[in-house]
Amino acid sequence: MSKPVPVPTTDTAHYWQACDGEELLYQRCGDCGHVQFYPRRSCVSCHGANMTWLPSARRGVIHSFTIVHRPPTPSFDDDAPYVVALIDLDEGYRMMMNVVGDDRASSAIGRRVRVVFEERAPGRKVPQAMLEAAP
Amino acid sequence: MPAEAFITGVADTPVGKLPEHNCLSMQALAARDAIANAGLAPSDIDGVLAGFSFTQPHLMLASVFCEYMGLTPAFTTAVQSGGATACTAVMLAAALVESGQCRHVLVVTGDNRLTGLPPGGAVAMLAQVGHAEFEQPYGISVPAAYALVAQRYMRDYKVSPEDLAAIAVNQRRFAAQHPHAHMRKPITVDDVMRSRPICEPLKLLDCCLVSDGAAAVVVSAREAADPSRHRIAILGTGQGHTHEHISAAPSLTHFGCEMSAQQAFARAGTIPSEIDVAEIYDSFTITLAVELESMGFFKKGEAGPAAAAGELSLTGSLPCNTHGGLLSYGHSGAAGGMFHVVEAVHQLRGQAGPRQVEGAELAFVHGDGGILSTHCSLVLGQA
Ligand SMILES: [Zn+2]
């Protein structure tokens, strides 16, 4: 059993395609300016259907995190204990990612991270977070 | 405004390991007993609301249940709101009898998710509430999602793991006094702290059980409810919804339970300090802490210390989860939330034995589905 591989929908195909080129995209509403993640057809704030794609600078901060000792499925057993975190990107949206890297156990609320890409399957890269050097 | 909807019958099966049962057989048992508890015959039931099942999932579970039991109601549908299913179905049943669509609505829930699934099956299935593209690839689970809430909550309100552990200890004390409870051996804060880590900061004893079990209630219209029996009034109901996926939640510290409880209190014309006993969804210790504080029972960060001080015990200011809750009584899918409803009715009828809150007049019941995503509150009281 292997780890889940994201299957793009018609809303997210463009996003995942960009990930494969190691670019992180997010959406901004062309009508009201609202920034949102995950990608959707319409704006959750003004409900308009004029979403535009922007590239992220791929920097953010840990809003919260947990160290998972008991994975939900055996496909994550080899990773445990692993870190699941909610990352607030500098552009004003939030994503779930793993904090990866040898120093992941140093994860803490407020720590800055940068986004890297993990090749989950051929042609399918998923964004992950790595801790920036401690201040 | 006088209540127009009444809980007239309640029943639950034993909980724990019930390998001799399946999902539908347990549900039918609870349903039969709840109908009898209401002093009714199955033919009196003209509405049936069912929940969901992991072990016998079906596109039309309510129809399957009615067929299995031999019921042909005028109205039936299944309700799927995760842990809020039971309260939501009771709220819907109340609306059905208040509007005159039905006279007696059976609400039935139950699942054999302990013995009817392979080991770890319930945890794996529950992880599917995570977003398929943006959460599940990261190994999210329901405990992990609640742990994200707990970590932020503990930091923002300076709450210790020991404070949360006190909630689990309080509920085990109640469960020890319930002959049906899944886990009855008393525990200490040290036991909770030393239990194995699941998703930090949550440890095994911060997490709810996986149990087989079923529960059912009958909700009746005023003119249909026999006034000579001890009927319980549904005085207020409310809901609140902010998100489904935790990564899309607007906040990790403020949730829809605020709106849900406010609405239920307002409709019942009461306030938190008037509540005599509370039965509140407790999938994790953090769940109960966040809810109690959001609903106005305690200030932010104070629910855990209050539990440690005995405020949630039988002699405290708010006896809470007097059956032991999901943490110690049992958690059987949609029935997990229904056990809270059943216990509230036992309390208001004065039938809770050694767990009885003396003179209980007003009870508050709450269900939470997803990751504090969808909420439903009930205020119940004497007719
Ligand atoms: Zn907009």
PDB file of N, CA, C and O in Angstrom, chain B residues 279-319:
ATOM      1  N   GLU B 279     -24.516  17.206  28.414  1.00  0.00           N
ATOM      2  CA  GLU B 279     -23.999  16.002  27.749  1.00  0.00           C
ATOM      3  C   GLU B 279     -23.462  16.478  26.405  1.00  0.00           C
ATOM      4  O   GLU B 279     -24.215  16.735  25.476  1.00  0.00           O
ATOM      5  N   ILE B 280     -22.154  16.626  26.322  1.00  0.00           N
ATOM      6  CA  ILE B 280     -21.531  17.359  25.211  1.00  0.00           C
ATOM      7  C   ILE B 280     -20.494  16.486  24.510  1.00  0.00           C
ATOM      8  O   ILE B 280     -19.652  15.854  25.169  1.00  0.00           O
ATOM      9  N   TYR B 281     -20.541  16.514  23.202  1.00  0.00           N
ATOM     10  CA  TYR B 281     -19.684  15.672  22.359  1.00  0.00           C
ATOM     11  C   TYR B 281     -18.223  15.794  22.764  1.00  0.00           C
ATOM     12  O   TYR B 281     -17.662  16.888  22.841  1.00  0.00           O
ATOM     13  N   ASP B 282     -17.594  14.657  22.990  1.00  0.00           N
ATOM     14  CA  ASP B 282     -16.246  14.637  23.570  1.00  0.00           C
ATOM     15  C   ASP B 282     -15.384  13.620  22.854  1.00  0.00           C
ATOM     16  O   ASP B 282     -14.827  12.720  23.475  1.00  0.00           O
ATOM     17  N   SER B 283     -15.226  13.778  21.540  1.00  0.00           N
ATOM     18  CA  SER B 283     -14.413  12.841  20.782  1.00  0.00           C
ATOM     19  C   SER B 283     -12.975  12.819  21.294  1.00  0.00           C
ATOM     20  O   SER B 283     -12.297  11.793  21.213  1.00  0.00           O
ATOM     21  N   PHE B 284     -12.526  13.951  21.800  1.00  0.00           N
ATOM     22  CA  PHE B 284     -11.209  14.071  22.432  1.00  0.00           C
ATOM     23  C   PHE B 284     -11.368  15.013  23.621  1.00  0.00           C
ATOM     24  O   PHE B 284     -12.325  15.779  23.669  1.00  0.00           O
ATOM     25  N   THR B 285     -10.404  14.995  24.518  1.00  0.00           N
ATOM     26  CA  THR B 285     -10.482  15.927  25.644  1.00  0.00           C
ATOM     27  C   THR B 285     -10.523  17.369  25.137  1.00  0.00           C
ATOM     28  O   THR B 285     -11.277  18.196  25.670  1.00  0.00           O
ATOM     29  N   ILE B 286      -9.755  17.671  24.087  1.00  0.00           N
ATOM     30  CA  ILE B 286      -9.734  19.032  23.551  1.00  0.00           C
ATOM     31  C   ILE B 286     -11.107  19.427  23.015  1.00  0.00           C
ATOM     32  O   ILE B 286     -11.510  20.589  23.113  1.00  0.00           O
ATOM     33  N   THR B 287     -11.836  18.460  22.447  1.00  0.00           N
ATOM     34  CA  THR B 287     -13.152  18.755  21.892  1.00  0.00           C
ATOM     35  C   THR B 287     -14.051  19.350  22.968  1.00  0.00           C
ATOM     36  O   THR B 287     -14.700  20.396  22.769  1.00  0.00           O
ATOM     37  N   LEU B 288     -14.094  18.682  24.105  1.00  0.00           N
ATOM     38  CA  LEU B 288     -14.976  19.139  25.174  1.00  0.00           C
ATOM     39  C   LEU B 288     -14.515  20.489  25.718  1.00  0.00           C
ATOM     40  O   LEU B 288     -15.338  21.367  25.992  1.00  0.00           O
ATOM     41  N   ALA B 289     -13.196  20.673  25.860  1.00  0.00           N
ATOM     42  CA  ALA B 289     -12.690  21.948  26.386  1.00  0.00           C
ATOM     43  C   ALA B 289     -13.105  23.104  25.487  1.00  0.00           C
ATOM     44  O   ALA B 289     -13.647  24.115  25.956  1.00  0.00           O
ATOM     45  N   VAL B 290     -12.880  22.939  24.191  1.00  0.00           N
ATOM     46  CA  VAL B 290     -13.225  24.008  23.236  1.00  0.00           C
ATOM     47  C   VAL B 290     -14.720  24.294  23.267  1.00  0.00           C
ATOM     48  O   VAL B 290     -15.160  25.449  23.283  1.00  0.00           O
ATOM     49  N   GLU B 291     -15.524  23.229  23.287  1.00  0.00           N
ATOM     50  CA  GLU B 291     -16.978  23.414  23.246  1.00  0.00           C
ATOM     51  C   GLU B 291     -17.483  24.100  24.517  1.00  0.00           C
ATOM     52  O   GLU B 291     -18.252  25.060  24.445  1.00  0.00           O
ATOM     53  N   LEU B 292     -17.069  23.599  25.675  1.00  0.00           N
ATOM     54  CA  LEU B 292     -17.553  24.183  26.933  1.00  0.00           C
ATOM     55  C   LEU B 292     -17.260  25.678  27.001  1.00  0.00           C
ATOM     56  O   LEU B 292     -18.067  26.468  27.480  1.00  0.00           O
ATOM     57  N   GLU B 293     -16.079  26.046  26.490  1.00  0.00           N
ATOM     58  CA  GLU B 293     -15.688  27.453  26.553  1.00  0.00           C
ATOM     59  C   GLU B 293     -16.405  28.266  25.487  1.00  0.00           C
ATOM     60  O   GLU B 293     -16.827  29.402  25.739  1.00  0.00           O
ATOM     61  N   SER B 294     -16.563  27.698  24.288  1.00  0.00           N
ATOM     62  CA  SER B 294     -17.261  28.415  23.216  1.00  0.00           C
ATOM     63  C   SER B 294     -18.715  28.685  23.584  1.00  0.00           C
ATOM     64  O   SER B 294     -19.294  29.688  23.172  1.00  0.00           O
ATOM     65  N   MET B 295     -19.299  27.764  24.321  1.00  0.00           N
ATOM     66  CA  MET B 295     -20.721  27.850  24.620  1.00  0.00           C
ATOM     67  C   MET B 295     -21.021  28.762  25.795  1.00  0.00           C
ATOM     68  O   MET B 295     -22.183  29.007  26.115  1.00  0.00           O
ATOM     69  N   GLY B 296     -19.981  29.221  26.469  1.00  0.00           N
ATOM     70  CA  GLY B 296     -20.189  30.158  27.567  1.00  0.00           C
ATOM     71  C   GLY B 296     -20.257  29.514  28.935  1.00  0.00           C
ATOM     72  O   GLY B 296     -20.573  30.185  29.923  1.00  0.00           O
ATOM     73  N   PHE B 297     -19.955  28.216  29.040  1.00  0.00           N
ATOM     74  CA  PHE B 297     -19.957  27.583  30.358  1.00  0.00           C
ATOM     75  C   PHE B 297     -18.713  27.961  31.158  1.00  0.00           C
ATOM     76  O   PHE B 297     -18.749  28.017  32.384  1.00  0.00           O
ATOM     77  N   PHE B 298     -17.597  28.164  30.439  1.00  0.00           N
ATOM     78  CA  PHE B 298     -16.348  28.565  31.102  1.00  0.00           C
ATOM     79  C   PHE B 298     -15.644  29.581  30.220  1.00  0.00           C
ATOM     80  O   PHE B 298     -15.895  29.665  29.014  1.00  0.00           O
ATOM     81  N   LYS B 299     -14.726  30.340  30.843  1.00  0.00           N
ATOM     82  CA  LYS B 299     -13.910  31.267  30.060  1.00  0.00           C
ATOM     83  C   LYS B 299     -12.843  30.479  29.300  1.00  0.00           C
ATOM     84  O   LYS B 299     -12.526  29.345  29.645  1.00  0.00           O
ATOM     85  N   LYS B 300     -12.246  31.122  28.290  1.00  0.00           N
ATOM     86  CA  LYS B 300     -11.236  30.471  27.462  1.00  0.00           C
ATOM     87  C   LYS B 300     -10.079  29.959  28.327  1.00  0.00           C
ATOM     88  O   LYS B 300      -9.524  30.707  29.152  1.00  0.00           O
ATOM     89  N   GLY B 301      -9.752  28.692  28.124  1.00  0.00           N
ATOM     90  CA  GLY B 301      -8.635  28.085  28.849  1.00  0.00           C
ATOM     91  C   GLY B 301      -8.991  27.547  30.218  1.00  0.00           C
ATOM     92  O   GLY B 301      -8.140  26.970  30.899  1.00  0.00           O
ATOM     93  N   GLU B 302     -10.245  27.703  30.634  1.00  0.00           N
ATOM     94  CA  GLU B 302     -10.586  27.349  32.020  1.00  0.00           C
ATOM     95  C   GLU B 302     -11.334  26.027  32.179  1.00  0.00           C
ATOM     96  O   GLU B 302     -11.596  25.597  33.298  1.00  0.00           O
ATOM     97  N   ALA B 303     -11.703  25.373  31.065  1.00  0.00           N
ATOM     98  CA  ALA B 303     -12.485  24.130  31.193  1.00  0.00           C
ATOM     99  C   ALA B 303     -11.653  23.013  31.830  1.00  0.00           C
ATOM    100  O   ALA B 303     -12.148  22.280  32.690  1.00  0.00           O
ATOM    101  N   GLY B 304     -10.393  22.869  31.397  1.00  0.00           N
ATOM    102  CA  GLY B 304      -9.543  21.820  31.961  1.00  0.00           C
ATOM    103  C   GLY B 304      -9.303  22.023  33.448  1.00  0.00           C
ATOM    104  O   GLY B 304      -9.547  21.117  34.256  1.00  0.00           O
ATOM    105  N   PRO B 305      -8.829  23.221  33.837  1.00  0.00           N
ATOM    106  CA  PRO B 305      -8.674  23.483  35.274  1.00  0.00           C
ATOM    107  C   PRO B 305      -9.979  23.291  36.058  1.00  0.00           C
ATOM    108  O   PRO B 305      -9.956  22.820  37.204  1.00  0.00           O
ATOM    109  N   ALA B 306     -11.121  23.620  35.429  1.00  0.00           N
ATOM    110  CA  ALA B 306     -12.405  23.412  36.106  1.00  0.00           C
ATOM    111  C   ALA B 306     -12.658  21.925  36.328  1.00  0.00           C
ATOM    112  O   ALA B 306     -13.135  21.519  37.396  1.00  0.00           O
ATOM    113  N   ALA B 307     -12.317  21.116  35.325  1.00  0.00           N
ATOM    114  CA  ALA B 307     -12.472  19.662  35.483  1.00  0.00           C
ATOM    115  C   ALA B 307     -11.587  19.171  36.623  1.00  0.00           C
ATOM    116  O   ALA B 307     -12.013  18.351  37.449  1.00  0.00           O
ATOM    117  N   ALA B 308     -10.355  19.678  36.670  1.00  0.00           N
ATOM    118  CA  ALA B 308      -9.430  19.275  37.734  1.00  0.00           C
ATOM    119  C   ALA B 308      -9.974  19.664  39.101  1.00  0.00           C
ATOM    120  O   ALA B 308      -9.743  18.969  40.096  1.00  0.00           O
ATOM    121  N   ALA B 309     -10.712  20.782  39.157  1.00  0.00           N
ATOM    122  CA  ALA B 309     -11.263  21.256  40.431  1.00  0.00           C
ATOM    123  C   ALA B 309     -12.598  20.588  40.758  1.00  0.00           C
ATOM    124  O   ALA B 309     -13.229  20.931  41.764  1.00  0.00           O
ATOM    125  N   GLY B 310     -13.041  19.668  39.902  1.00  0.00           N
ATOM    126  CA  GLY B 310     -14.271  18.937  40.200  1.00  0.00           C
ATOM    127  C   GLY B 310     -15.546  19.599  39.717  1.00  0.00           C
ATOM    128  O   GLY B 310     -16.648  19.144  40.028  1.00  0.00           O
ATOM    129  N   GLU B 311     -15.415  20.677  38.935  1.00  0.00           N
ATOM    130  CA  GLU B 311     -16.614  21.413  38.522  1.00  0.00           C
ATOM    131  C   GLU B 311     -17.488  20.627  37.547  1.00  0.00           C
ATOM    132  O   GLU B 311     -18.666  20.941  37.385  1.00  0.00           O
ATOM    133  N   LEU B 312     -16.910  19.604  36.873  1.00  0.00           N
ATOM    134  CA  LEU B 312     -17.701  18.811  35.925  1.00  0.00           C
ATOM    135  C   LEU B 312     -18.221  17.520  36.564  1.00  0.00           C
ATOM    136  O   LEU B 312     -18.827  16.687  35.901  1.00  0.00           O
ATOM    137  N   SER B 313     -17.965  17.347  37.855  1.00  0.00           N
ATOM    138  CA  SER B 313     -18.398  16.130  38.555  1.00  0.00           C
ATOM    139  C   SER B 313     -19.826  16.314  39.064  1.00  0.00           C
ATOM    140  O   SER B 313     -20.430  17.372  38.911  1.00  0.00           O
ATOM    141  N   LEU B 314     -20.353  15.284  39.683  1.00  0.00           N
ATOM    142  CA  LEU B 314     -21.736  15.298  40.155  1.00  0.00           C
ATOM    143  C   LEU B 314     -21.999  16.441  41.125  1.00  0.00           C
ATOM    144  O   LEU B 314     -23.104  16.985  41.178  1.00  0.00           O
ATOM    145  N   THR B 315     -20.990  16.841  41.882  1.00  0.00           N
ATOM    146  CA  THR B 315     -21.183  17.891  42.876  1.00  0.00           C
ATOM    147  C   THR B 315     -20.662  19.239  42.384  1.00  0.00           C
ATOM    148  O   THR B 315     -20.685  20.222  43.127  1.00  0.00           O
ATOM    149  N   GLY B 316     -20.214  19.301  41.138  1.00  0.00           N
ATOM    150  CA  GLY B 316     -19.657  20.541  40.612  1.00  0.00           C
ATOM    151  C   GLY B 316     -20.727  21.460  40.062  1.00  0.00           C
ATOM    152  O   GLY B 316     -21.928  21.173  40.125  1.00  0.00           O
ATOM    153  N   SER B 317     -20.291  22.576  39.483  1.00  0.00           N
ATOM    154  CA  SER B 317     -21.232  23.578  38.972  1.00  0.00           C
ATOM    155  C   SER B 317     -21.916  23.102  37.700  1.00  0.00           C
ATOM    156  O   SER B 317     -23.018  23.541  37.388  1.00  0.00           O
ATOM    157  N   LEU B 318     -21.273  22.194  36.943  1.00  0.00           N
ATOM    158  CA  LEU B 318     -21.877  21.697  35.708  1.00  0.00           C
ATOM    159  C   LEU B 318     -21.548  20.214  35.521  1.00  0.00           C
ATOM    160  O   LEU B 318     -20.589  19.873  34.820  1.00  0.00           O
ATOM    161  N   PRO B 319     -22.323  19.325  36.147  1.00  0.00           N
ATOM    162  CA  PRO B 319     -22.079  17.894  35.886  1.00  0.00           C
ATOM    163  C   PRO B 319     -22.143  17.638  34.383  1.00  0.00           C
ATOM    164  O   PRO B 319     -23.099  18.025  33.726  1.00  0.00           O
TER     165      PRO B 319
END
